[in-house]
């Protein structure tokens, strides 16, 4: 029985454990396709706590004994738009005393705050055993205000929190800065921090001092850090302070890359995997790679926001990159390489085998990810024939994926 309750989407199964007279089914119009033929409107149905007003002396009288029993088995919960009724937590909180833990044994929470709909009752989901939280921030101003309060309480209640993933969607930069400053002020002892933003949101690099202060604060405990937020030169320098960093994903704009070509080396003594997000490959990108000192690096991924342009201007950066990887400081340890453009040029120039072949000179190369749409016809087949010991990956190897809404492109059908 406990296994059946361990993972849950939404709270409807838990609400069903309440006495029948306290459970309601709500119906709302939807923009989706009709659920049944002949139905002129799409319908969405939600389960929730009966929201009839109770007399003040009847509050807290709701029998939650069965609910409390089954809630002890729940370890992993997701609450998204498709599996939540916005008022469920609010309606249930009316019946419970302050400080009540709805899910006392929960370990991981995945919350879309726009699905929850408001702060009432959301704190019941938090508990001292939670070690991983993923939050998608609501964009509206009202949501932002209580989101900041949520983060403050989250760190106060979830003292065992190790992993935090924040999806800012298309939030404004000022709002993102406020939330990042709230995280910094809480001084969490995280081992993994992932900051995400929609890939199509183009903006300037985030505030240098704010990001740098946050990075300095978490440098003693973080092992896994990823950010699709644009960061600048000052922020990148802060990574040299990290003592246990093993996995890193950073998004560099062209101006930042320009400053990073200075003679200063960037030392990452414990780094195992690195993913660089950049607008396009340039000579500056390759110079930055040559500044990296990471004697244990085994996985490198280059994620391009755009595809290579046609002809000479596409060939040169690709050639620079491949030659750079074969002569960089970590060329002797690099075993997995991935190059993943965001867009593919349908009728444009694609790198031929002669340009991609320097990658094969890496002495410990064991796996390669090159989407078929990105390289010239026959490149992958030639690699298979000439270097059968190299595995051609069907998915970009780093996890978590930096842009979950962009599917990987398999090398073959």
CSV table of C-alpha atoms in Angstrom, one decimal:
chain,number,residue,atom,x,y,z
A,1,UNK,CA,0.0,0.0,0.0
A,2,UNK,CA,2.8,2.5,0.9
A,3,UNK,CA,4.4,2.1,-2.6
A,4,UNK,CA,1.1,3.1,-4.3
A,5,UNK,CA,1.0,6.4,-2.4
A,6,UNK,CA,4.7,7.2,-2.6
A,7,UNK,CA,4.5,9.4,-5.7
A,8,UNK,CA,1.5,11.6,-6.4
A,9,UNK,CA,0.4,14.2,-9.0
A,10,UNK,CA,-1.9,16.7,-7.4
A,11,UNK,CA,-3.8,16.2,-4.2
A,12,UNK,CA,-7.1,14.7,-5.5
A,13,UNK,CA,-6.3,11.1,-4.2
A,14,UNK,CA,-5.6,12.5,-0.8
A,15,UNK,CA,-8.7,14.7,-0.8
A,16,UNK,CA,-10.8,11.5,-1.6
A,17,UNK,CA,-9.8,10.1,1.9
A,18,UNK,CA,-11.9,12.9,3.6
A,19,UNK,CA,-15.5,12.2,4.6
A,20,UNK,CA,-17.7,12.2,1.5
A,21,UNK,CA,-19.8,15.2,2.6
A,22,UNK,CA,-16.6,17.3,2.7
A,23,UNK,CA,-15.5,16.5,-0.9
A,24,UNK,CA,-16.8,18.4,-3.9
A,25,UNK,CA,-16.2,18.1,-7.6
A,26,UNK,CA,-15.8,21.5,-9.4
A,27,UNK,CA,-16.5,22.0,-13.1
A,28,UNK,CA,-15.0,24.8,-15.1
A,29,UNK,CA,-15.1,25.8,-18.8
A,30,UNK,CA,-11.9,25.1,-20.6
A,31,UNK,CA,-10.3,26.2,-23.9
A,32,UNK,CA,-9.4,22.6,-24.6
A,33,UNK,CA,-11.2,20.3,-27.0
A,34,UNK,CA,-14.6,19.0,-25.9
A,35,UNK,CA,-14.2,15.9,-23.7
A,36,UNK,CA,-17.2,14.2,-25.3
A,37,UNK,CA,-18.6,14.3,-28.8
A,38,UNK,CA,-21.4,16.8,-29.1
A,39,UNK,CA,-20.3,18.8,-26.0
A,40,UNK,CA,-20.1,22.4,-27.2
A,41,UNK,CA,-17.6,23.4,-24.5
A,42,UNK,CA,-14.6,21.7,-23.1
A,43,UNK,CA,-14.9,20.9,-19.4
A,44,UNK,CA,-12.4,20.5,-16.7
A,45,UNK,CA,-13.2,18.7,-13.4
A,46,UNK,CA,-11.4,19.2,-10.1
A,47,UNK,CA,-11.6,17.6,-6.8
A,48,UNK,CA,-11.6,19.9,-3.8
A,49,UNK,CA,-12.6,20.4,-0.2
A,50,UNK,CA,-16.2,21.5,0.3
A,51,UNK,CA,-16.0,25.3,0.5
A,52,UNK,CA,-19.3,26.0,2.1
A,53,UNK,CA,-18.9,28.5,4.8
A,54,UNK,CA,-18.7,26.9,8.3
A,55,UNK,CA,-19.7,28.4,11.5
A,56,UNK,CA,-16.7,29.5,13.6
A,57,UNK,CA,-17.3,26.8,16.2
A,58,UNK,CA,-17.4,24.1,13.5
A,59,UNK,CA,-14.0,24.9,12.1
A,60,UNK,CA,-11.3,22.4,12.9
A,61,UNK,CA,-14.0,19.8,13.2
A,62,UNK,CA,-13.2,18.1,9.8
A,63,UNK,CA,-12.1,14.5,10.4
A,64,UNK,CA,-8.8,14.1,8.7
A,65,UNK,CA,-7.7,10.9,10.4
A,66,UNK,CA,-7.7,8.8,7.1
A,67,UNK,CA,-6.1,11.7,5.3
A,68,UNK,CA,-3.3,11.9,7.9
A,69,UNK,CA,-2.8,8.2,7.7
A,70,UNK,CA,-2.2,8.0,4.0
A,71,UNK,CA,-0.3,11.3,3.8
A,72,UNK,CA,2.5,9.6,5.8
A,73,UNK,CA,3.3,7.4,2.8
A,74,UNK,CA,3.7,10.2,0.3
A,75,UNK,CA,7.4,11.0,-0.6
A,76,UNK,CA,7.2,12.8,-4.0
A,77,UNK,CA,4.5,15.3,-5.1
A,78,UNK,CA,3.9,17.4,-8.2
A,79,UNK,CA,1.3,20.1,-8.4
A,80,UNK,CA,1.0,21.5,-11.9
A,81,UNK,CA,-1.9,23.2,-13.8
A,82,UNK,CA,-3.1,19.9,-15.1
A,83,UNK,CA,-3.4,18.1,-11.7
A,84,UNK,CA,-4.4,20.8,-9.2
A,85,UNK,CA,-7.4,22.7,-8.2
A,86,UNK,CA,-6.4,26.2,-7.3
A,87,UNK,CA,-8.4,26.4,-4.1
A,88,UNK,CA,-7.8,22.9,-2.6
A,89,UNK,CA,-5.0,24.0,-0.2
A,90,UNK,CA,-6.8,27.1,0.8
A,91,UNK,CA,-10.1,25.3,1.5
A,92,UNK,CA,-8.3,22.6,3.5
A,93,UNK,CA,-6.3,25.1,5.5
A,94,UNK,CA,-9.5,26.5,7.0
A,95,UNK,CA,-9.9,23.3,9.0
A,96,UNK,CA,-6.3,23.0,10.2
A,97,UNK,CA,-4.3,24.8,12.9
A,98,UNK,CA,-1.3,26.9,12.0
A,99,UNK,CA,1.9,24.9,11.5
A,100,UNK,CA,0.0,21.7,10.3
A,101,UNK,CA,2.1,19.6,8.0
A,102,UNK,CA,-0.1,18.0,5.3
A,103,UNK,CA,2.7,15.8,4.0
A,104,UNK,CA,5.0,15.1,7.0
A,105,UNK,CA,7.2,12.6,5.2
A,106,UNK,CA,7.5,14.2,1.7
A,107,UNK,CA,11.0,14.4,0.2
A,108,UNK,CA,10.6,16.2,-3.1
A,109,UNK,CA,8.1,18.9,-4.2
A,110,UNK,CA,7.5,20.1,-7.8
A,111,UNK,CA,5.3,23.2,-7.7
A,112,UNK,CA,3.8,25.5,-10.3
A,113,UNK,CA,2.9,28.5,-8.3
A,114,UNK,CA,0.4,29.7,-10.9
A,115,UNK,CA,-1.4,26.3,-10.3
A,116,UNK,CA,-1.5,26.7,-6.6
A,117,UNK,CA,-3.1,30.2,-7.0
A,118,UNK,CA,-2.2,31.8,-3.8
A,119,UNK,CA,-0.3,31.6,-0.5
A,120,UNK,CA,-3.2,30.2,1.6
A,121,UNK,CA,-2.4,26.7,2.7
A,122,UNK,CA,0.7,26.2,0.6
A,123,UNK,CA,2.9,26.2,3.6
A,124,UNK,CA,1.2,22.9,4.7
A,125,UNK,CA,3.1,21.2,1.9
A,126,UNK,CA,6.5,22.1,3.4
A,127,UNK,CA,8.1,19.9,6.0
A,128,UNK,CA,11.4,19.3,7.7
A,129,UNK,CA,12.2,16.2,5.6
A,130,UNK,CA,12.0,17.9,2.2
A,131,UNK,CA,15.4,17.7,0.5
A,132,UNK,CA,14.5,18.8,-3.1
A,133,UNK,CA,12.1,21.5,-4.3
A,134,UNK,CA,11.4,22.6,-7.9
A,135,UNK,CA,9.4,25.9,-8.2
A,136,UNK,CA,8.0,27.6,-11.3
A,137,UNK,CA,7.5,31.2,-10.4
A,138,UNK,CA,4.3,33.0,-11.4
A,139,UNK,CA,4.9,36.2,-13.4
A,140,UNK,CA,2.1,38.5,-12.1
A,141,UNK,CA,2.9,41.1,-9.4
A,142,UNK,CA,0.6,39.6,-6.8
A,143,UNK,CA,2.3,36.2,-7.3
A,144,UNK,CA,5.7,37.7,-6.9
A,145,UNK,CA,4.9,39.3,-3.5
A,146,UNK,CA,3.8,36.0,-1.9
A,147,UNK,CA,6.5,34.1,-3.8
A,148,UNK,CA,9.2,36.0,-1.9
A,149,UNK,CA,7.4,35.2,1.3
A,150,UNK,CA,7.2,31.6,0.3
A,151,UNK,CA,11.0,31.3,-0.3
A,152,UNK,CA,11.7,32.9,3.1
A,153,UNK,CA,9.4,30.4,4.8
A,154,UNK,CA,10.6,27.5,2.7
A,155,UNK,CA,14.2,27.8,3.9
A,156,UNK,CA,13.0,28.3,7.5
A,157,UNK,CA,10.8,25.1,7.5
A,158,UNK,CA,12.8,22.9,5.1
A,159,UNK,CA,16.0,22.7,7.1
A,160,UNK,CA,17.1,19.6,5.2
A,161,UNK,CA,16.8,21.2,1.7
A,162,UNK,CA,19.7,20.2,-0.5
A,163,UNK,CA,18.4,20.8,-4.1
A,164,UNK,CA,16.6,23.8,-5.4
A,165,UNK,CA,15.4,24.3,-8.9
A,166,UNK,CA,13.8,27.7,-9.8
A,167,UNK,CA,12.1,28.2,-13.2
A,168,UNK,CA,11.6,31.9,-13.8
A,169,UNK,CA,9.8,31.4,-17.1
A,170,UNK,CA,9.6,34.9,-18.7
A,171,UNK,CA,9.7,36.9,-15.5
A,172,UNK,CA,11.2,40.4,-15.6
A,173,UNK,CA,14.8,40.8,-14.7
A,174,UNK,CA,14.0,43.0,-11.7
A,175,UNK,CA,11.7,40.3,-10.3
A,176,UNK,CA,14.3,37.6,-10.8
A,177,UNK,CA,16.9,39.8,-8.9
A,178,UNK,CA,14.5,40.1,-6.0
A,179,UNK,CA,14.0,36.4,-5.7
A,180,UNK,CA,17.7,35.7,-6.0
A,181,UNK,CA,18.4,38.2,-3.3
A,182,UNK,CA,15.8,36.4,-1.1
A,183,UNK,CA,17.7,33.1,-1.7
A,184,UNK,CA,21.0,34.7,-0.8
A,185,UNK,CA,19.5,36.3,2.4
A,186,UNK,CA,18.3,32.9,3.6
A,187,UNK,CA,21.9,31.5,3.4
A,188,UNK,CA,20.9,28.0,2.5
A,189,UNK,CA,23.3,25.1,2.6
A,190,UNK,CA,22.4,23.7,-0.8
A,191,UNK,CA,24.4,21.1,-2.8
A,192,UNK,CA,22.5,21.7,-6.0
A,193,UNK,CA,21.1,25.0,-7.4
A,194,UNK,CA,19.4,25.2,-10.9
A,195,UNK,CA,18.2,28.6,-12.2
A,196,UNK,CA,16.1,28.4,-15.4
A,197,UNK,CA,14.6,30.8,-17.8
A,198,UNK,CA,12.7,30.5,-21.1
A,199,UNK,CA,15.2,30.0,-23.9
A,200,UNK,CA,13.6,32.7,-26.1
A,201,UNK,CA,13.9,35.5,-23.5
A,202,UNK,CA,16.8,37.6,-24.6
A,203,UNK,CA,18.2,40.1,-22.1
A,204,UNK,CA,21.4,41.6,-20.8
A,205,UNK,CA,23.5,39.8,-18.3
A,206,UNK,CA,22.0,39.7,-14.8
A,207,UNK,CA,23.3,42.1,-12.1
A,208,UNK,CA,26.9,41.3,-11.6
A,209,UNK,CA,27.2,42.1,-7.9
A,210,UNK,CA,24.0,40.3,-7.0
A,211,UNK,CA,24.9,37.0,-8.8
A,212,UNK,CA,28.5,37.2,-7.6
A,213,UNK,CA,27.4,37.6,-3.9
A,214,UNK,CA,25.0,34.6,-4.3
A,215,UNK,CA,27.7,32.5,-5.8
A,216,UNK,CA,30.2,33.4,-3.1
A,217,UNK,CA,27.7,32.5,-0.4
A,218,UNK,CA,27.0,29.0,-1.8
A,219,UNK,CA,30.5,28.3,-3.0
A,220,UNK,CA,31.3,26.1,0.1
A,221,UNK,CA,28.6,23.5,-0.4
A,222,UNK,CA,27.4,23.5,-4.0
A,223,UNK,CA,28.4,20.5,-6.2
A,224,UNK,CA,25.9,21.0,-9.0
A,225,UNK,CA,25.1,24.4,-10.5
A,226,UNK,CA,23.3,25.3,-13.6
A,227,UNK,CA,21.9,28.6,-14.9
A,228,UNK,CA,20.3,29.7,-18.2
A,229,UNK,CA,20.4,33.3,-16.9
A,230,UNK,CA,23.0,35.3,-18.7
A,231,UNK,CA,25.9,35.9,-16.4
A,232,UNK,CA,28.9,38.2,-16.8
A,233,UNK,CA,32.6,38.2,-16.3
A,234,UNK,CA,32.5,39.1,-12.6
A,235,UNK,CA,30.1,36.2,-11.9
A,236,UNK,CA,32.3,33.7,-13.8
A,237,UNK,CA,35.2,34.7,-11.7
A,238,UNK,CA,33.3,33.7,-8.6
A,239,UNK,CA,33.3,30.0,-9.7
A,240,UNK,CA,37.0,29.9,-8.8
A,241,UNK,CA,35.9,30.0,-5.1
A,242,UNK,CA,33.9,26.8,-5.3
A,243,UNK,CA,35.5,23.9,-3.4
A,244,UNK,CA,33.3,21.0,-4.4
A,245,UNK,CA,31.8,22.0,-7.8
A,246,UNK,CA,31.4,19.0,-10.0
A,247,UNK,CA,28.8,19.9,-12.6
A,248,UNK,CA,28.4,23.3,-14.1
A,249,UNK,CA,26.1,24.8,-16.7
A,250,UNK,CA,26.6,28.5,-17.6
A,251,UNK,CA,25.1,30.9,-20.1
A,252,UNK,CA,27.6,33.4,-21.5
A,253,UNK,CA,26.8,36.3,-23.7
A,254,UNK,CA,29.2,37.5,-26.4
A,255,UNK,CA,30.4,40.5,-24.3
A,256,UNK,CA,31.2,38.2,-21.3
A,257,UNK,CA,33.0,35.8,-23.6
A,258,UNK,CA,35.1,38.7,-24.8
A,259,UNK,CA,36.3,39.6,-21.3
A,260,UNK,CA,37.0,36.0,-20.6
A,261,UNK,CA,39.7,35.8,-23.2
A,262,UNK,CA,42.1,37.6,-20.9
A,263,UNK,CA,45.3,35.7,-20.0
A,264,UNK,CA,43.9,34.7,-16.6
A,265,UNK,CA,43.2,31.0,-16.3
A,266,UNK,CA,40.0,29.7,-14.7
A,267,UNK,CA,40.7,26.9,-12.4
A,268,UNK,CA,38.0,24.2,-11.6
A,269,UNK,CA,39.9,21.6,-9.7
A,270,UNK,CA,36.9,19.3,-8.9
A,271,UNK,CA,34.8,19.9,-12.1
A,272,UNK,CA,33.6,16.7,-13.9
A,273,UNK,CA,31.1,18.1,-16.4
A,274,UNK,CA,30.7,21.5,-18.1
A,275,UNK,CA,28.0,22.8,-20.4
A,276,UNK,CA,28.5,26.2,-22.0
A,277,UNK,CA,25.4,28.0,-23.5
A,278,UNK,CA,26.4,30.7,-26.0
A,279,UNK,CA,24.7,32.5,-28.9
A,280,UNK,CA,27.1,31.1,-31.4
A,281,UNK,CA,30.6,29.7,-31.7
A,282,UNK,CA,33.3,32.3,-32.2
A,283,UNK,CA,37.0,32.6,-31.8
A,284,UNK,CA,36.4,34.1,-28.4
A,285,UNK,CA,34.5,31.0,-27.3
A,286,UNK,CA,37.5,28.8,-28.1
A,287,UNK,CA,39.9,31.2,-26.4
A,288,UNK,CA,37.8,31.0,-23.2
A,289,UNK,CA,37.9,27.2,-23.4
A,290,UNK,CA,41.6,27.3,-23.5
A,291,UNK,CA,41.7,29.3,-20.3
A,292,UNK,CA,39.8,26.6,-18.4
A,293,UNK,CA,41.9,24.4,-16.1
A,294,UNK,CA,40.0,21.3,-15.1
A,295,UNK,CA,42.2,18.3,-14.8
A,296,UNK,CA,39.2,15.9,-14.0
A,297,UNK,CA,36.8,17.2,-16.7
A,298,UNK,CA,35.3,14.3,-18.6
A,299,UNK,CA,32.1,15.7,-20.2
A,300,UNK,CA,31.8,18.9,-22.2
A,301,UNK,CA,28.7,20.2,-24.0
A,302,UNK,CA,28.3,23.3,-26.2
A,303,UNK,CA,24.7,24.5,-26.5
A,304,UNK,CA,24.3,27.0,-29.3
A,305,UNK,CA,21.3,29.4,-29.3
A,306,UNK,CA,21.6,29.8,-33.0
A,307,UNK,CA,22.8,27.6,-35.9
A,308,UNK,CA,26.0,28.1,-37.8
A,309,UNK,CA,25.8,30.5,-40.7
A,310,UNK,CA,26.6,29.6,-44.2
A,311,UNK,CA,30.0,29.2,-45.8
A,312,UNK,CA,33.2,30.6,-44.5
A,313,UNK,CA,31.8,32.2,-41.4
A,314,UNK,CA,30.3,28.9,-40.3
A,315,UNK,CA,33.3,26.8,-41.2
A,316,UNK,CA,35.9,28.9,-39.3
A,317,UNK,CA,34.3,28.9,-35.8
A,318,UNK,CA,33.5,25.1,-36.1
A,319,UNK,CA,37.1,24.4,-37.1
A,320,UNK,CA,38.4,26.7,-34.3
A,321,UNK,CA,36.2,24.8,-31.7
A,322,UNK,CA,37.3,21.3,-32.7
A,323,UNK,CA,41.0,22.2,-32.9
A,324,UNK,CA,40.7,24.0,-29.5
A,325,UNK,CA,39.2,20.9,-27.9
A,326,UNK,CA,42.0,18.7,-29.2
A,327,UNK,CA,44.7,21.1,-27.6
A,328,UNK,CA,42.9,22.4,-24.5
A,329,UNK,CA,44.2,21.7,-20.9
A,330,UNK,CA,41.6,18.9,-20.3
A,331,UNK,CA,42.0,17.2,-23.7
A,332,UNK,CA,43.6,14.2,-21.9
A,333,UNK,CA,40.6,13.5,-19.7
A,334,UNK,CA,37.7,14.5,-22.0
A,335,UNK,CA,35.7,11.4,-22.8
A,336,UNK,CA,32.2,12.8,-23.7
A,337,UNK,CA,31.6,15.7,-26.1
A,338,UNK,CA,28.2,17.1,-27.2
A,339,UNK,CA,27.4,20.0,-29.6
A,340,UNK,CA,23.7,20.9,-29.6
A,341,UNK,CA,22.4,23.8,-31.6
A,342,UNK,CA,19.0,25.3,-30.7
A,343,UNK,CA,18.2,25.8,-34.4
A,344,UNK,CA,19.1,23.8,-37.4
A,345,UNK,CA,19.8,25.4,-40.9
A,346,UNK,CA,17.5,23.4,-43.2
A,347,UNK,CA,19.2,24.6,-46.4
A,348,UNK,CA,22.4,26.1,-45.0
A,349,UNK,CA,25.9,25.0,-44.4
A,350,UNK,CA,26.6,22.0,-42.2
A,351,UNK,CA,30.0,20.9,-40.9
A,352,UNK,CA,31.5,18.1,-43.1
A,353,UNK,CA,33.6,15.2,-41.7
A,354,UNK,CA,36.9,17.0,-42.4
A,355,UNK,CA,36.0,19.8,-39.9
A,356,UNK,CA,34.5,17.5,-37.3
A,357,UNK,CA,37.4,14.9,-37.4
A,358,UNK,CA,39.7,16.8,-35.0
A,359,UNK,CA,37.3,15.8,-32.2
A,360,UNK,CA,38.2,12.2,-32.9
A,361,UNK,CA,41.8,12.9,-32.0
A,362,UNK,CA,40.9,13.2,-28.3
A,363,UNK,CA,42.7,10.3,-26.7
A,364,UNK,CA,40.0,9.2,-24.3
A,365,UNK,CA,36.9,10.1,-26.4
A,366,UNK,CA,34.3,7.4,-25.8
A,367,UNK,CA,31.0,9.1,-26.6
A,368,UNK,CA,29.9,11.9,-29.0
A,369,UNK,CA,26.6,13.7,-29.4
A,370,UNK,CA,26.1,15.4,-32.8
A,371,UNK,CA,22.5,15.9,-34.0
A,372,UNK,CA,22.0,14.5,-37.5
A,373,UNK,CA,20.4,17.8,-38.6
A,374,UNK,CA,23.5,19.8,-37.7
A,375,UNK,CA,26.3,17.9,-39.5
A,376,UNK,CA,26.7,17.2,-43.2
A,377,UNK,CA,25.2,14.0,-44.7
A,378,UNK,CA,27.3,11.0,-44.1
A,379,UNK,CA,29.3,12.4,-41.1
A,380,UNK,CA,27.8,10.1,-38.5
A,381,UNK,CA,28.0,7.1,-40.8
A,382,UNK,CA,31.7,7.8,-41.4
A,383,UNK,CA,32.4,8.1,-37.7
A,384,UNK,CA,30.6,4.7,-37.2
A,385,UNK,CA,32.8,3.1,-39.8
A,386,UNK,CA,36.2,4.6,-39.0
A,387,UNK,CA,35.8,4.8,-35.2
A,388,UNK,CA,33.4,2.1,-34.1
A,389,UNK,CA,34.6,2.3,-30.5
A,390,UNK,CA,33.1,5.8,-30.2
A,391,UNK,CA,29.5,5.7,-29.1
A,392,UNK,CA,27.1,8.0,-30.9
A,393,UNK,CA,24.7,9.3,-28.3
A,394,UNK,CA,21.0,9.8,-29.0
A,395,UNK,CA,20.6,12.4,-26.3
A,396,UNK,CA,22.6,15.2,-24.9
A,397,UNK,CA,24.4,13.6,-21.9
A,398,UNK,CA,24.1,16.3,-19.2
A,399,UNK,CA,21.2,16.1,-16.7
A,400,UNK,CA,19.2,18.0,-15.8
A,401,UNK,CA,18.6,19.3,-19.3
A,402,UNK,CA,19.0,23.1,-19.4
A,403,UNK,CA,15.9,23.6,-21.5
A,404,UNK,CA,13.4,20.8,-20.9
A,405,UNK,CA,11.0,22.2,-23.5
A,406,UNK,CA,13.6,21.6,-26.3
A,407,UNK,CA,13.6,17.9,-27.2
A,408,UNK,CA,16.9,16.1,-28.0
A,409,UNK,CA,17.3,15.1,-31.6
A,410,UNK,CA,18.3,11.4,-32.0
A,411,UNK,CA,21.2,10.6,-34.3
A,412,UNK,CA,19.1,8.0,-36.2
A,413,UNK,CA,15.5,6.9,-36.5
